[in-house]
């Protein structure tokens, strides 16, 4: 929200007062004088007017979770345990998921209260490759590699998927690098060859790799470097 709107919410101030206060340098954002009424204030920012705290500013929070199979990627669900239920954090209702995994997919899930950061993670055009380990019902054949690299046509969305890199690890196992996150994308891409995905695990998003010390259901805070990598 704009700085002037936040201050206008104070009962003692009208819009003209607010403009003058900001212009006269009496308003600080995160400890620094701010004279720009249009300054975008997020809920992490601390806003002060002279010695009065207008908004205390909440800490931004970022976590990685090793999502177990059978837990829903949602903040609330009537019939299933959710990934948020796995967190032991105060104010966890303020957190949201930076991307989702299917019920029967495991692995790296990012959780935060920073909407701008999570948008950077999830934008279809994001530069953050998502890396999956895949196992399948039928053998994975060498010609799949070119089809994944060329992109596949998804009729429902009327689009062609971005080039994806497929590395065949064994007869029924592969590692896949995606640069977008379409609905059931991995399963649909293998479905193109009538090859059912029997196991799917996300190992990495951009430079953030699932910490191997986290067993399914465990989580940890992201490091400063991991947060800045997005
Ligand atoms: N693609 C899928 O099909 N499922 C997931 O959970 C993630 C990517």
Tab-separated table of C-alpha atoms and ligand atoms in Angstrom:
chain	number	residue	atom	x	y	z
A	1	UNK	CA	0.000	0.000	0.000
A	2	UNK	CA	1.206	3.560	-0.659
A	3	UNK	CA	2.810	5.400	2.237
A	4	UNK	CA	0.245	8.223	2.137
A	5	UNK	CA	-2.642	5.724	2.364
A	6	UNK	CA	-1.143	4.046	5.401
A	7	UNK	CA	-0.816	7.378	7.172
A	8	UNK	CA	-4.296	8.484	6.105
A	9	UNK	CA	-5.641	5.528	8.084
A	10	UNK	CA	-4.575	7.281	11.280
A	11	UNK	CA	-7.738	8.906	12.679
A	12	UNK	CA	-5.987	12.157	13.575
A	13	UNK	CA	-4.706	12.892	10.053
A	14	UNK	CA	-6.407	14.122	6.915
A	15	UNK	CA	-4.876	13.846	3.443
A	16	UNK	CA	-3.380	17.298	3.486
A	17	UNK	CA	-1.725	16.687	6.878
A	18	UNK	CA	-0.295	13.476	5.497
A	19	UNK	CA	1.171	15.193	2.442
A	20	UNK	CA	2.795	17.868	4.591
A	21	UNK	CA	4.170	15.421	7.134
A	22	UNK	CA	5.793	13.325	4.433
A	23	UNK	CA	7.171	16.375	2.616
A	24	UNK	CA	8.623	17.791	5.851
A	25	UNK	CA	10.646	14.608	6.441
A	26	UNK	CA	8.905	13.483	9.639
A	27	UNK	CA	8.095	10.020	8.312
A	28	UNK	CA	10.634	7.192	8.382
A	29	UNK	CA	10.479	3.839	6.572
A	30	UNK	CA	12.764	1.187	8.030
A	31	UNK	CA	14.599	3.921	9.904
A	32	UNK	CA	15.205	6.158	6.869
A	33	UNK	CA	13.458	9.441	6.127
A	34	UNK	CA	11.002	9.018	3.233
A	35	UNK	CA	9.580	12.040	1.384
A	36	UNK	CA	7.821	10.045	-1.351
A	37	UNK	CA	4.062	9.710	-0.694
A	38	UNK	CA	3.840	6.977	-3.335
A	39	UNK	CA	6.484	4.801	-1.683
A	40	UNK	CA	5.222	1.180	-1.753
A	41	UNK	CA	4.930	-0.087	1.814
A	42	UNK	CA	4.819	-3.809	2.397
A	43	UNK	CA	3.912	-5.499	5.606
A	44	UNK	CA	7.586	-6.148	6.335
A	45	UNK	CA	8.338	-2.397	6.459
A	46	UNK	CA	8.455	-0.407	9.689
A	47	UNK	CA	6.791	3.005	9.375
A	48	UNK	CA	7.302	5.742	11.964
A	49	UNK	CA	5.929	9.249	12.307
A	50	UNK	CA	8.230	11.182	14.664
A	51	UNK	CA	8.369	8.824	17.678
A	52	UNK	CA	5.100	7.081	16.884
A	53	UNK	CA	5.132	3.597	15.323
A	54	UNK	CA	2.520	3.559	12.553
A	55	UNK	CA	3.331	0.020	11.417
A	56	UNK	CA	5.772	-2.210	13.304
A	57	UNK	CA	6.833	-4.279	10.286
A	58	UNK	CA	6.743	-8.056	10.335
A	59	UNK	CA	9.784	-10.219	9.605
A	60	UNK	CA	9.798	-11.789	6.160
A	61	UNK	CA	9.911	-15.581	6.423
A	62	UNK	CA	11.091	-18.203	3.978
A	63	UNK	CA	11.152	-21.982	4.446
A	64	UNK	CA	11.902	-25.117	2.481
A	65	UNK	CA	9.901	-28.242	3.270
A	66	UNK	CA	10.397	-31.817	2.173
A	67	UNK	CA	6.802	-32.512	1.209
A	68	UNK	CA	5.733	-36.081	1.914
A	69	UNK	CA	3.430	-38.017	-0.407
A	70	UNK	CA	-0.192	-37.799	0.773
A	71	UNK	CA	-0.018	-34.244	2.151
A	72	UNK	CA	-1.829	-31.517	0.223
A	73	UNK	CA	-0.036	-28.458	-1.151
A	74	UNK	CA	-2.566	-26.012	0.245
A	75	UNK	CA	-2.989	-23.824	3.288
A	76	UNK	CA	-6.351	-25.403	4.177
A	77	UNK	CA	-8.118	-28.578	3.127
A	78	UNK	CA	-11.260	-30.245	4.539
A	79	UNK	CA	-10.124	-33.861	4.004
A	80	UNK	CA	-6.333	-33.973	4.098
A	81	UNK	CA	-3.395	-32.856	6.162
A	82	UNK	CA	-1.812	-29.795	4.519
A	83	UNK	CA	1.821	-28.753	4.296
A	84	UNK	CA	1.024	-25.814	6.595
A	85	UNK	CA	-0.118	-28.345	9.249
A	86	UNK	CA	3.454	-29.674	9.230
A	87	UNK	CA	4.910	-26.335	10.326
A	88	UNK	CA	5.448	-25.420	13.919
A	89	UNK	CA	5.609	-21.653	13.482
A	90	UNK	CA	3.784	-18.734	15.066
A	91	UNK	CA	1.464	-16.918	12.642
A	92	UNK	CA	1.747	-19.749	10.148
A	93	UNK	CA	-1.639	-18.705	8.727
A	94	UNK	CA	0.213	-15.726	7.151
A	95	UNK	CA	2.337	-18.062	5.046
A	96	UNK	CA	1.613	-19.232	1.520
A	97	UNK	CA	3.166	-21.670	-0.931
A	98	UNK	CA	5.531	-20.589	-3.701
A	99	UNK	CA	4.268	-23.249	-6.112
A	100	UNK	CA	2.530	-26.549	-5.520
A	101	UNK	CA	3.142	-30.254	-5.820
A	102	UNK	CA	0.523	-32.918	-6.489
A	103	UNK	CA	-0.741	-35.054	-3.607
A	104	UNK	CA	1.419	-37.997	-4.730
A	105	UNK	CA	4.523	-35.887	-5.495
A	106	UNK	CA	7.232	-35.428	-2.866
A	107	UNK	CA	10.139	-33.068	-2.402
A	108	UNK	CA	11.033	-29.406	-2.366
A	109	UNK	CA	8.301	-26.934	-1.513
A	110	UNK	CA	8.965	-23.275	-0.746
A	111	UNK	CA	6.809	-21.469	1.804
A	112	UNK	CA	6.891	-17.763	2.608
A	113	UNK	CA	4.931	-14.674	3.628
A	114	UNK	CA	6.609	-12.590	0.879
A	115	UNK	CA	4.270	-12.388	-2.108
A	116	UNK	CA	6.723	-10.611	-4.409
A	117	UNK	CA	9.356	-13.267	-3.775
A	118	UNK	CA	6.938	-16.148	-4.376
A	119	UNK	CA	5.760	-14.538	-7.623
A	120	UNK	CA	9.356	-14.486	-8.815
A	121	UNK	CA	9.598	-18.217	-8.026
A	122	UNK	CA	6.357	-19.206	-9.737
A	123	UNK	CA	6.067	-16.928	-12.786
A	124	UNK	CA	5.894	-19.169	-15.878
A	125	UNK	CA	8.696	-17.071	-17.354
A	126	UNK	CA	10.783	-17.366	-14.209
A	127	UNK	CA	14.437	-18.098	-14.723
A	128	UNK	CA	14.291	-20.698	-11.949
A	129	UNK	CA	14.464	-24.206	-13.420
A	130	UNK	CA	12.554	-26.795	-11.465
A	131	UNK	CA	14.347	-30.115	-11.313
A	132	UNK	CA	12.439	-33.376	-10.843
A	133	UNK	CA	13.438	-36.987	-10.368
A	134	UNK	CA	10.935	-39.149	-12.229
A	135	UNK	CA	10.158	-42.859	-12.291
A	136	UNK	CA	7.822	-44.378	-14.848
A	137	UNK	CA	5.812	-47.510	-15.565
A	138	UNK	CA	7.310	-48.127	-19.045
A	139	UNK	CA	10.940	-47.763	-20.149
A	140	UNK	CA	12.004	-44.199	-20.910
A	141	UNK	CA	13.221	-44.157	-24.500
A	142	UNK	CA	16.023	-42.042	-25.936
A	143	UNK	CA	13.752	-40.268	-28.439
A	144	UNK	CA	11.844	-38.647	-25.533
A	145	UNK	CA	14.811	-36.315	-25.079
A	146	UNK	CA	14.191	-34.487	-28.362
A	147	UNK	CA	10.443	-34.206	-27.747
A	148	UNK	CA	10.992	-32.697	-24.315
A	149	UNK	CA	13.571	-30.296	-25.781
A	150	UNK	CA	11.283	-29.268	-28.652
A	151	UNK	CA	8.319	-28.598	-26.326
A	152	UNK	CA	4.994	-30.405	-26.322
A	153	UNK	CA	1.621	-29.097	-27.387
A	154	UNK	CA	-0.946	-28.955	-24.537
A	155	UNK	CA	-4.340	-28.813	-26.184
A	156	UNK	CA	-6.267	-27.654	-23.115
A	157	UNK	CA	-4.165	-24.494	-22.705
A	158	UNK	CA	-3.420	-24.271	-26.451
A	159	UNK	CA	0.282	-23.793	-25.831
A	160	UNK	CA	3.574	-25.474	-26.427
A	161	UNK	CA	5.691	-26.138	-23.365
A	162	UNK	CA	9.055	-24.416	-23.056
A	163	UNK	CA	12.102	-26.501	-23.970
A	164	UNK	CA	12.821	-28.970	-21.172
A	165	UNK	CA	15.910	-31.022	-20.535
A	166	UNK	CA	15.521	-34.744	-19.927
A	167	UNK	CA	18.388	-36.879	-18.691
A	168	UNK	CA	17.767	-40.629	-18.725
A	169	UNK	CA	19.280	-42.141	-15.591
A	170	UNK	CA	18.087	-45.743	-15.906
A	171	UNK	CA	15.457	-47.726	-17.804
A	172	UNK	CA	12.610	-46.325	-15.683
A	173	UNK	CA	14.229	-43.218	-14.176
A	174	UNK	CA	15.021	-39.746	-15.443
A	175	UNK	CA	15.855	-36.272	-14.242
A	176	UNK	CA	13.874	-33.434	-15.784
A	177	UNK	CA	14.539	-29.666	-15.863
A	178	UNK	CA	11.422	-27.535	-16.418
A	179	UNK	CA	11.322	-23.762	-16.844
A	180	UNK	CA	7.635	-23.357	-16.072
A	181	UNK	CA	5.035	-25.006	-13.888
A	182	UNK	CA	1.948	-26.033	-15.850
A	183	UNK	CA	-0.806	-28.112	-14.277
A	184	UNK	CA	0.390	-31.756	-13.876
A	185	UNK	CA	3.109	-30.852	-16.349
A	186	UNK	CA	5.495	-33.752	-15.789
A	187	UNK	CA	2.747	-36.364	-15.831
A	188	UNK	CA	1.247	-34.889	-18.974
A	189	UNK	CA	4.588	-34.769	-20.770
A	190	UNK	CA	5.241	-38.447	-20.069
A	191	UNK	CA	1.570	-39.130	-20.808
A	192	UNK	CA	2.313	-37.938	-24.339
A	193	UNK	CA	4.139	-41.305	-24.724
A	194	UNK	CA	1.450	-43.239	-22.791
A	195	UNK	CA	4.048	-43.685	-20.089
A	196	UNK	CA	2.625	-43.283	-16.598
A	197	UNK	CA	4.656	-41.472	-13.951
A	198	UNK	CA	4.866	-43.737	-10.898
A	199	UNK	CA	7.138	-41.539	-8.773
A	200	UNK	CA	7.851	-37.804	-8.821
A	201	UNK	CA	10.153	-35.910	-6.505
A	202	UNK	CA	11.235	-32.255	-6.820
A	203	UNK	CA	14.917	-31.860	-6.039
A	204	UNK	CA	15.608	-28.234	-6.827
A	205	UNK	CA	14.123	-24.833	-7.717
A	206	UNK	CA	16.716	-22.507	-9.261
A	207	UNK	CA	19.704	-22.474	-6.925
A	208	UNK	CA	17.700	-23.860	-3.991
A	209	UNK	CA	18.296	-27.577	-3.526
A	210	UNK	CA	16.275	-29.700	-1.137
A	211	UNK	CA	18.439	-30.155	1.946
A	212	UNK	CA	19.256	-33.886	2.138
A	213	UNK	CA	19.089	-33.708	5.959
A	214	UNK	CA	15.348	-33.035	5.777
A	215	UNK	CA	13.336	-36.243	6.013
A	216	UNK	CA	9.791	-36.159	4.543
A	217	UNK	CA	7.710	-33.711	6.570
A	218	UNK	CA	10.697	-31.783	7.941
A	219	UNK	CA	11.512	-28.191	7.057
A	220	UNK	CA	14.041	-25.455	7.725
A	221	UNK	CA	14.409	-21.698	7.196
A	222	UNK	CA	16.130	-20.677	3.976
A	223	UNK	CA	19.590	-19.149	4.236
A	224	UNK	CA	20.192	-15.534	3.168
A	225	UNK	CA	21.946	-16.786	0.025
A	226	UNK	CA	19.016	-19.052	-0.894
A	227	UNK	CA	16.546	-16.188	-0.452
A	228	UNK	CA	18.687	-13.823	-2.532
A	229	UNK	CA	19.114	-16.395	-5.318
A	230	UNK	CA	15.515	-15.931	-6.495
B	1	LIG	N1	4.328	-31.966	-12.535
B	1	LIG	C1	3.396	-32.846	-12.135
B	1	LIG	O1	2.820	-33.567	-12.944
B	1	LIG	N2	3.121	-32.913	-10.810
B	1	LIG	C2	3.759	-32.174	-9.876
B	1	LIG	O2	3.480	-32.293	-8.681
B	1	LIG	C3	4.730	-31.263	-10.313
B	1	LIG	C4	4.999	-31.176	-11.650
